[in-house]
mmCIF file of C-alpha atoms and ligand atoms in Angstrom:
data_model
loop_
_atom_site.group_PDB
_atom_site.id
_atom_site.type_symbol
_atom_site.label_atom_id
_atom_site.label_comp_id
_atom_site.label_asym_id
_atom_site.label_seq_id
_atom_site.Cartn_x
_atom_site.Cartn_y
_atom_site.Cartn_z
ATOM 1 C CA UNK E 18 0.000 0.000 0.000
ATOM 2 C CA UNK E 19 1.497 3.675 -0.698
ATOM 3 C CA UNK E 20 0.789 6.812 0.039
ATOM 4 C CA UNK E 21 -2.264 8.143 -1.835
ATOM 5 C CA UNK E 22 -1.637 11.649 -3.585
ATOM 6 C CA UNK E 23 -5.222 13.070 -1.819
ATOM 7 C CA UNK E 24 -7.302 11.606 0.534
ATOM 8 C CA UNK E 25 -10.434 13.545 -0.269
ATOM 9 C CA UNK E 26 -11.831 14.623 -3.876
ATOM 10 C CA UNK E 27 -14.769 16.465 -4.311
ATOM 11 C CA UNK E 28 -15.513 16.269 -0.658
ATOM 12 C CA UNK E 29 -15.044 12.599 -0.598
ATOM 13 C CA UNK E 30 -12.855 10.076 0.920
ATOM 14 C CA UNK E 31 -11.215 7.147 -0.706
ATOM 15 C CA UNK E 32 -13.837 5.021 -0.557
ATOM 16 C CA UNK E 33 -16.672 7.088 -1.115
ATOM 17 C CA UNK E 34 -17.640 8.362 2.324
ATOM 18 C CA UNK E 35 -18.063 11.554 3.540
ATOM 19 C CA UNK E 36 -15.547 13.153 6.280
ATOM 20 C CA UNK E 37 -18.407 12.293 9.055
ATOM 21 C CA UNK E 38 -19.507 8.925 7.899
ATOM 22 C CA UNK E 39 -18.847 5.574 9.071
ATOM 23 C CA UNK E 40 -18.288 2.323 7.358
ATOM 24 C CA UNK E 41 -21.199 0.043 7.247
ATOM 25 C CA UNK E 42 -21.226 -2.608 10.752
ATOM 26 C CA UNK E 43 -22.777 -5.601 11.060
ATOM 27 C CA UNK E 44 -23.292 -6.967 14.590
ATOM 28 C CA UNK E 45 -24.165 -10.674 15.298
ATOM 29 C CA UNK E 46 -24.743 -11.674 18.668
ATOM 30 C CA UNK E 47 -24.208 -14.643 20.534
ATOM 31 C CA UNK E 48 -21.946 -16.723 18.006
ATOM 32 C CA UNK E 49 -19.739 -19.076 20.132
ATOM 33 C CA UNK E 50 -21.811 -21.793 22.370
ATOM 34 C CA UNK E 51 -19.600 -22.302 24.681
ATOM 35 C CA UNK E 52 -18.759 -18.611 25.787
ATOM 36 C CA UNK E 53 -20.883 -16.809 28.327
ATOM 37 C CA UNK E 54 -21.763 -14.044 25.937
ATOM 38 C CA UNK E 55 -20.130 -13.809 22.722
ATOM 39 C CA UNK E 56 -20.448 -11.149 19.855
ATOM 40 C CA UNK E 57 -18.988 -10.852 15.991
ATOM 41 C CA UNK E 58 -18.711 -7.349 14.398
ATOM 42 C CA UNK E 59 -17.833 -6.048 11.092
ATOM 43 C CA UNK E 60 -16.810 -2.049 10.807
ATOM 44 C CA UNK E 61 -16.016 -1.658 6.937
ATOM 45 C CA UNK E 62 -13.448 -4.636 6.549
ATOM 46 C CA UNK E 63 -12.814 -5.228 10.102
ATOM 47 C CA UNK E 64 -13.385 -8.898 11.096
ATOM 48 C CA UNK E 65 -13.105 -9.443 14.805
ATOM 49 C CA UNK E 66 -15.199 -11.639 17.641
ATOM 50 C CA UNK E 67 -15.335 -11.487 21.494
ATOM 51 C CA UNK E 68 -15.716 -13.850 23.488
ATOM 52 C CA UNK E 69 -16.647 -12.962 27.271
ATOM 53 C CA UNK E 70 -16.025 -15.894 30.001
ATOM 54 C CA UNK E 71 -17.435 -15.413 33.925
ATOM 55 C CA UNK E 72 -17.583 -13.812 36.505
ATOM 56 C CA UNK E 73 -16.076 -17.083 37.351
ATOM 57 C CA UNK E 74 -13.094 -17.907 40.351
ATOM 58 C CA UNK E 75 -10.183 -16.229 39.519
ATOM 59 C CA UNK E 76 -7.861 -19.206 38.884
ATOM 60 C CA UNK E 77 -4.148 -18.966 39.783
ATOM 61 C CA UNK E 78 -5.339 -17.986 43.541
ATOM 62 C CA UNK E 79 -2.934 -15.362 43.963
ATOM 63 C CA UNK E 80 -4.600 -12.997 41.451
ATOM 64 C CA UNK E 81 -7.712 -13.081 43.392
ATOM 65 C CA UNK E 82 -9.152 -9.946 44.406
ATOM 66 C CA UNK E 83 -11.131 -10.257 47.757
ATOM 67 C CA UNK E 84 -12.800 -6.992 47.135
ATOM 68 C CA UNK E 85 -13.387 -7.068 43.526
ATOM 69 C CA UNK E 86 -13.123 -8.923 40.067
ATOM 70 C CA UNK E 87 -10.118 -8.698 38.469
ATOM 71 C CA UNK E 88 -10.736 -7.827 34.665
ATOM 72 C CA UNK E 89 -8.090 -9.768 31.766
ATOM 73 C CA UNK E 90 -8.334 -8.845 28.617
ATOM 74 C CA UNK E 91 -6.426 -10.393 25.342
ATOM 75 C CA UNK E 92 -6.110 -8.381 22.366
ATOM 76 C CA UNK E 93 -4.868 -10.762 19.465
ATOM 77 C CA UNK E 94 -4.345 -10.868 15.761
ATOM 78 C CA UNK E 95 -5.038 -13.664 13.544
ATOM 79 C CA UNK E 96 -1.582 -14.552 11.533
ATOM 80 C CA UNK E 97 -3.820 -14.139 8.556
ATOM 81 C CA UNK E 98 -5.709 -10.978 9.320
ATOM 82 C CA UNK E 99 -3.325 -8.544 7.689
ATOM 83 C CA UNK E 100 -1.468 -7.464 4.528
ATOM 84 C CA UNK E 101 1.851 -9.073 5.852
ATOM 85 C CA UNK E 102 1.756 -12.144 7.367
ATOM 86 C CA UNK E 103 1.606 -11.519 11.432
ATOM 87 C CA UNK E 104 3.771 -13.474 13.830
ATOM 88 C CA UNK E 105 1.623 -15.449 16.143
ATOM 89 C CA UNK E 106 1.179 -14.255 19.207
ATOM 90 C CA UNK E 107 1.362 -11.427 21.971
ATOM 91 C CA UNK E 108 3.781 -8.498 20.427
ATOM 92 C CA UNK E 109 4.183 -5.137 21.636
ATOM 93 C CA UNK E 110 1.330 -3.630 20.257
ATOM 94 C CA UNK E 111 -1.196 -6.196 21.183
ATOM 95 C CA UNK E 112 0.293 -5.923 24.626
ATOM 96 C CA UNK E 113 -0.636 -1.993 24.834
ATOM 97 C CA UNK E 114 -3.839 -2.498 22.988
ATOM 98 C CA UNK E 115 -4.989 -5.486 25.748
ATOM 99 C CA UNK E 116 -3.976 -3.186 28.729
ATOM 100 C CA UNK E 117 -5.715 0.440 27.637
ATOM 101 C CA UNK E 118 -8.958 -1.637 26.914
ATOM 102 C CA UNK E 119 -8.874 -3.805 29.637
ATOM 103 C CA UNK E 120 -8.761 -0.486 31.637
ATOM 104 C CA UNK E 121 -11.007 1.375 29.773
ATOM 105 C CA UNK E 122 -13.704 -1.694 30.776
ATOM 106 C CA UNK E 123 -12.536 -2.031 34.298
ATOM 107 C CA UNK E 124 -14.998 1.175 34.558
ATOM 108 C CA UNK E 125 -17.679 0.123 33.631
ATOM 109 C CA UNK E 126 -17.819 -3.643 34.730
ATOM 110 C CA UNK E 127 -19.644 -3.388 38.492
ATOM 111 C CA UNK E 128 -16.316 -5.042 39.845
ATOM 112 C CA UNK E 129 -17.285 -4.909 44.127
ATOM 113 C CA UNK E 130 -20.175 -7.436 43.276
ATOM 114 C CA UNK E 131 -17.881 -10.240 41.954
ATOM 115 C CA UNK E 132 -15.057 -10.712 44.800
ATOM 116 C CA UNK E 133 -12.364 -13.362 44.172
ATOM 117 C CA UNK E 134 -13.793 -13.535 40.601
ATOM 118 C CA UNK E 135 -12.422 -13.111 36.827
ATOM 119 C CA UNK E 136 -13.792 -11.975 33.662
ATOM 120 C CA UNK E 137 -11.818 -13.035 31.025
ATOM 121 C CA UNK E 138 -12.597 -11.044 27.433
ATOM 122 C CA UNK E 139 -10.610 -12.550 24.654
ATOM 123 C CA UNK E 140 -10.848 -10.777 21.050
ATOM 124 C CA UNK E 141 -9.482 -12.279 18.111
ATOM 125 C CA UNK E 142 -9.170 -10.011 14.950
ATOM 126 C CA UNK E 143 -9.599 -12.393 12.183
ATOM 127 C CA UNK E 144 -9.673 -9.367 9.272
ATOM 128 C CA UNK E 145 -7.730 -5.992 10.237
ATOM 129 C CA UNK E 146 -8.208 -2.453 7.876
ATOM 130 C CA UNK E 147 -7.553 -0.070 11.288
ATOM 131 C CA UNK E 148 -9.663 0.788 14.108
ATOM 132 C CA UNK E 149 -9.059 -2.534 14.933
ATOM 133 C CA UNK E 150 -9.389 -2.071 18.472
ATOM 134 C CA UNK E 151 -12.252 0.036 18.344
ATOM 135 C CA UNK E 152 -13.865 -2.517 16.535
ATOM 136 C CA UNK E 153 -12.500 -5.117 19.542
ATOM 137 C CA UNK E 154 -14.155 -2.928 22.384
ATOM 138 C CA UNK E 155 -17.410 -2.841 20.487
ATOM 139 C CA UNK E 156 -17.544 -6.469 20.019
ATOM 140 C CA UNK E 157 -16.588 -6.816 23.884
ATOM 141 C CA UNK E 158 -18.783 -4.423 24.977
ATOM 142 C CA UNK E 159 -21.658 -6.600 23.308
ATOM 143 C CA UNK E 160 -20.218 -9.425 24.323
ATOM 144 C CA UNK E 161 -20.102 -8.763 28.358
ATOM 145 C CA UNK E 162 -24.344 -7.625 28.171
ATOM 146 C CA UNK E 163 -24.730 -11.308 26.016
ATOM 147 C CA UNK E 164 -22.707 -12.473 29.102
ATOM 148 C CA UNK E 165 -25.169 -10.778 31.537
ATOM 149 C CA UNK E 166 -22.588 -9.142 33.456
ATOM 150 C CA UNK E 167 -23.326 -6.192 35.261
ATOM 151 C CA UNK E 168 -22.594 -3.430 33.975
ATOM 152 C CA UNK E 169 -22.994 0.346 34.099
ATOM 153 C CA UNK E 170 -23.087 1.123 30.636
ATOM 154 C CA UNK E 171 -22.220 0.599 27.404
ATOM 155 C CA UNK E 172 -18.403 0.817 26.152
ATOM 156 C CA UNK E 173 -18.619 2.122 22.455
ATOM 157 C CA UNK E 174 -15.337 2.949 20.283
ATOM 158 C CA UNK E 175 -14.555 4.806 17.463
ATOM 159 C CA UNK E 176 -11.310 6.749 16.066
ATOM 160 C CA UNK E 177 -10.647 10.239 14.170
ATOM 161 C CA UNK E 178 -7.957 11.059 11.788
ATOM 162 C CA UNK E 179 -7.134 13.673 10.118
ATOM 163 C CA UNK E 180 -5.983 13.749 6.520
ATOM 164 C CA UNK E 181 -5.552 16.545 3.866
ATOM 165 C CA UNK E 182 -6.239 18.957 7.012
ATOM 166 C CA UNK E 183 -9.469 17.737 7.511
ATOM 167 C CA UNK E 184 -11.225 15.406 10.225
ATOM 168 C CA UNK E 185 -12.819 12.233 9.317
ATOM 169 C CA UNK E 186 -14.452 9.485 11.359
ATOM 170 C CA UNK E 187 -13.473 5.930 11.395
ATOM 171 C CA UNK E 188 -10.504 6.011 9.680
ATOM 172 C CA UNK E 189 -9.826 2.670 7.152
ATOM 173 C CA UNK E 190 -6.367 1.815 6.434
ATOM 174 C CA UNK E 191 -4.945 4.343 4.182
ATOM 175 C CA UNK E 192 -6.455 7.767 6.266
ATOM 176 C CA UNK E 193 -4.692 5.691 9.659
ATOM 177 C CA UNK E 194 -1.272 4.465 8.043
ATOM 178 C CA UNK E 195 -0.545 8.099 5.999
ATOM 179 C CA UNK E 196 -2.850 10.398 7.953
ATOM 180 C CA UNK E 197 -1.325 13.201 9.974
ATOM 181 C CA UNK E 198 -2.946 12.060 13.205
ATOM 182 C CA UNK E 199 -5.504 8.977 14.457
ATOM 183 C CA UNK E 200 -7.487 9.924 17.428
ATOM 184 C CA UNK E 201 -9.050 6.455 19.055
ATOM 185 C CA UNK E 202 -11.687 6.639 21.850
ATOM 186 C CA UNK E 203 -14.190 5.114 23.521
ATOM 187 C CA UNK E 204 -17.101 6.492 25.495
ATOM 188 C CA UNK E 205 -19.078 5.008 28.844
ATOM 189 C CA UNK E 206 -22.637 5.433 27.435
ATOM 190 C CA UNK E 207 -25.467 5.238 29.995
ATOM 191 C CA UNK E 208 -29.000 5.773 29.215
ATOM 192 C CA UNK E 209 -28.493 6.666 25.758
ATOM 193 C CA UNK E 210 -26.237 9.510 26.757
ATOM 194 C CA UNK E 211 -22.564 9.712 26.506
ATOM 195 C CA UNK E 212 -21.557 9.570 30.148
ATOM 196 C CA UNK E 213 -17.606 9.878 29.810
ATOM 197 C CA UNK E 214 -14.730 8.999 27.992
ATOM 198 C CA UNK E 215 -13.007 5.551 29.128
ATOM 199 C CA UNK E 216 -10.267 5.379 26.604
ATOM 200 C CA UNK E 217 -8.369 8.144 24.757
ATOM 201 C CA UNK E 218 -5.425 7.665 22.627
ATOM 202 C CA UNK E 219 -3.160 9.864 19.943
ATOM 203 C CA UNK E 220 -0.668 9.741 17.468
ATOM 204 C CA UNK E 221 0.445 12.577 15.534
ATOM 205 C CA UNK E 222 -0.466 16.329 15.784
ATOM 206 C CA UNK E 223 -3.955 18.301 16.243
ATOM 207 C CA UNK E 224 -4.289 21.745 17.250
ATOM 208 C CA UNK E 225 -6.376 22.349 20.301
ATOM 209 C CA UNK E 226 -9.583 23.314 18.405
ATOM 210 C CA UNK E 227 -8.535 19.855 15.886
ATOM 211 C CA UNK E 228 -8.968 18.123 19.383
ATOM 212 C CA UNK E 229 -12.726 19.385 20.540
ATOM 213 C CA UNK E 230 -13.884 19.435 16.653
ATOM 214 C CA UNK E 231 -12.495 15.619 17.153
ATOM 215 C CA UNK E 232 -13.992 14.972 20.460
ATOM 216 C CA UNK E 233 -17.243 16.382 18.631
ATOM 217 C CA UNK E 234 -17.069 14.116 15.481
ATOM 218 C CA UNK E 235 -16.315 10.826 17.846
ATOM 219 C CA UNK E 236 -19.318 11.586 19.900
ATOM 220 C CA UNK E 237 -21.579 11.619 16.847
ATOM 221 C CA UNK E 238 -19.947 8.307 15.506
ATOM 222 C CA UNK E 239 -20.288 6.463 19.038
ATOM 223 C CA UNK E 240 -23.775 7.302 19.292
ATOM 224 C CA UNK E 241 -24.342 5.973 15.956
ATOM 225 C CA UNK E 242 -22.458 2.409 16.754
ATOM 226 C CA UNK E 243 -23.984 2.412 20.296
ATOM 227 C CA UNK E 244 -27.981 2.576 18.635
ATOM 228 C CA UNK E 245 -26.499 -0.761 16.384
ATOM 229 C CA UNK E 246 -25.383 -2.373 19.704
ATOM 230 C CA UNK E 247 -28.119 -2.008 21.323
ATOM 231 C CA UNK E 248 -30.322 -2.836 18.492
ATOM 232 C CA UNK E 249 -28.329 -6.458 18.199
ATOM 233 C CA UNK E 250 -28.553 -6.801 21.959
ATOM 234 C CA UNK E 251 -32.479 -6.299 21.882
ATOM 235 C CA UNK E 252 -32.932 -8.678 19.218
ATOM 236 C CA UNK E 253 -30.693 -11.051 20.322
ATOM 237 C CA UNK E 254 -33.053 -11.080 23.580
ATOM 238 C CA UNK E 255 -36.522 -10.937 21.671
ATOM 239 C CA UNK E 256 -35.009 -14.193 20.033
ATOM 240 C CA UNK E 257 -34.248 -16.090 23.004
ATOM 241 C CA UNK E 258 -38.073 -15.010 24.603
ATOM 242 C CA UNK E 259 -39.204 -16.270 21.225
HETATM 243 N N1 UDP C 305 -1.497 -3.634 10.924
HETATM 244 C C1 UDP C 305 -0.760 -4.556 10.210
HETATM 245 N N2 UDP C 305 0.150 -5.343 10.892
HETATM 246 C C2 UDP C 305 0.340 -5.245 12.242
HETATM 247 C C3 UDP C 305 -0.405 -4.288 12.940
HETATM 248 C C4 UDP C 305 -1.329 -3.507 12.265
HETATM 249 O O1 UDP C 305 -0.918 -4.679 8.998
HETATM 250 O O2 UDP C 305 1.168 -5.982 12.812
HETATM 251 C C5 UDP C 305 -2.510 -2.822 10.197
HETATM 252 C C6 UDP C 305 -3.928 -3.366 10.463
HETATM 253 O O3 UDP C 305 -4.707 -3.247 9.293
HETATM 254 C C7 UDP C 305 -4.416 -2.413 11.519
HETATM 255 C C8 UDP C 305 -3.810 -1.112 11.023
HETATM 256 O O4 UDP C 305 -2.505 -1.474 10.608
HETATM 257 O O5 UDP C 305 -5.817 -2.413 11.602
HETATM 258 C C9 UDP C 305 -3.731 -0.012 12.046
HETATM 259 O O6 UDP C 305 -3.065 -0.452 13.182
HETATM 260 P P1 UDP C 305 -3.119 0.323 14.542
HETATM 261 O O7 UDP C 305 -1.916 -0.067 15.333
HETATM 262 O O8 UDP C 305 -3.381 1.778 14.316
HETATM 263 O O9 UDP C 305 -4.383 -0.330 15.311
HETATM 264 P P2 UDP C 305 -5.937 -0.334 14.923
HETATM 265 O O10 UDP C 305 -6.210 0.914 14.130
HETATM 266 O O11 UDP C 305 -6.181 -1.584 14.126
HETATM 267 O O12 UDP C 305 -6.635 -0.352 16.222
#
């Protein structure tokens, strides 16, 4: 893949969008039997599934928490998911990726009711074309309600970039590898408001007004994901009443 000489023509992006659009998602829910809530998502050519296990005893003892679960989360790219072959297993990046979203769900999980307890949240990315990870807390996110684990909220990810000067949501490959900057969050949303932010990363350079007109553009884009999440989880539950 190289560089592309513009990013936008005519007002839109390489593949047709406009700067405030997403790419289409497709949420299944409940796709692995033997997980305790499981979800599959598709944002644009992102692959990934989640599979939640628990609350269940926190197994070696000596990471047991006696006043609260202790949250694990594993971040990890299929060999075959990308352009160039990936090495198996964990690498730096997957490392940092696991860690920020395990924290950024360690506030919203109710942790006090579950003492000496894990959840274990496993993503697999079986098709990467960036936003990844926002793609792997979405599926989680499902994943943990499926589970019927308490919650306080829903945990719903999206990224900015900017490219050509301007800011566009949900960056695919191209806008993230030869952007100037990619802008990943994720928002606690409660009650069908955006409650805070639980995960907040950067690489390259926005001025300070970039940042809120960012901030602004993510918020629409979560909301938008967060209306498909919830519209998987209520069908998912209609279907099991059924
Ligand atoms: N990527 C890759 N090989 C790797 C890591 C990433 O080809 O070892 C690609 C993949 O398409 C990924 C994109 O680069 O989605 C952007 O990676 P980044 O680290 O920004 O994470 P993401 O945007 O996927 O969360």
């Amino acid at each position: 893949m190289s560089r592309p000489d513009k990013f936008i023509v005519d007002g839109k992006r390489l593949d047709g969008r406009l700067p405030d659009q997403l790419r289409p998602i497709k949420i299944e829910v409940d796709v692995l039997k033997r997980a305790d809530g499981s979800c599959y998502i598709e944002m644009g050519k992102n692959k990934v599934v989640a599979a939640v296990y628990g609350p269940r005893e926190a197994f070696p003892r000596h990471i047991q928490d006696p006043s609260k679960v202790v949250v694990r989360y594993r971040y990890n790219m299929a060999p075959f998911s990308v352009e160039e072959r990936k090495r198996p297993g964990p690498d730096r990046r997957s490392v940092e990726i696991s860690k920020v979203s395990k924290e950024a769900f360690e506030t919203i999980i109710m942790k006090e009711l579950f003492p000496r307890s894990v959840v274990d949240i496993f993503v697999e990315v079986l098709q990467a074309d960036a936003g990844s990870r926002t793609a792997c807390i979405n599926a989680a996110s499902v994943a943990l309600v499926d589970a019927g684990i308490p919650v306080k909220g829903m945990l719903t990810s999206v990224a900015v970039a900017k490219v050509d000067g301007t800011l566009v949501l949900d960056p695919m490959k191209e806008e993230d590898n030869f952007g100037d900057a990619d802008m990943p969050f994720a928002f606690l949303i409660r009650g069908g408001k955006i409650e805070s932010i639980a995960l907040l990363q950067m690489d390259g350079r926005m001025t300070k007004a970039e940042i809120k007109d960012a901030i602004a553009l993510a918020k629409k884009g979560a909301m938008e994901i967060y209306n498909l999440q919830r519209e998987a989880i209520m069908k998912q539950f209609v279907e099991e009443e059924e």
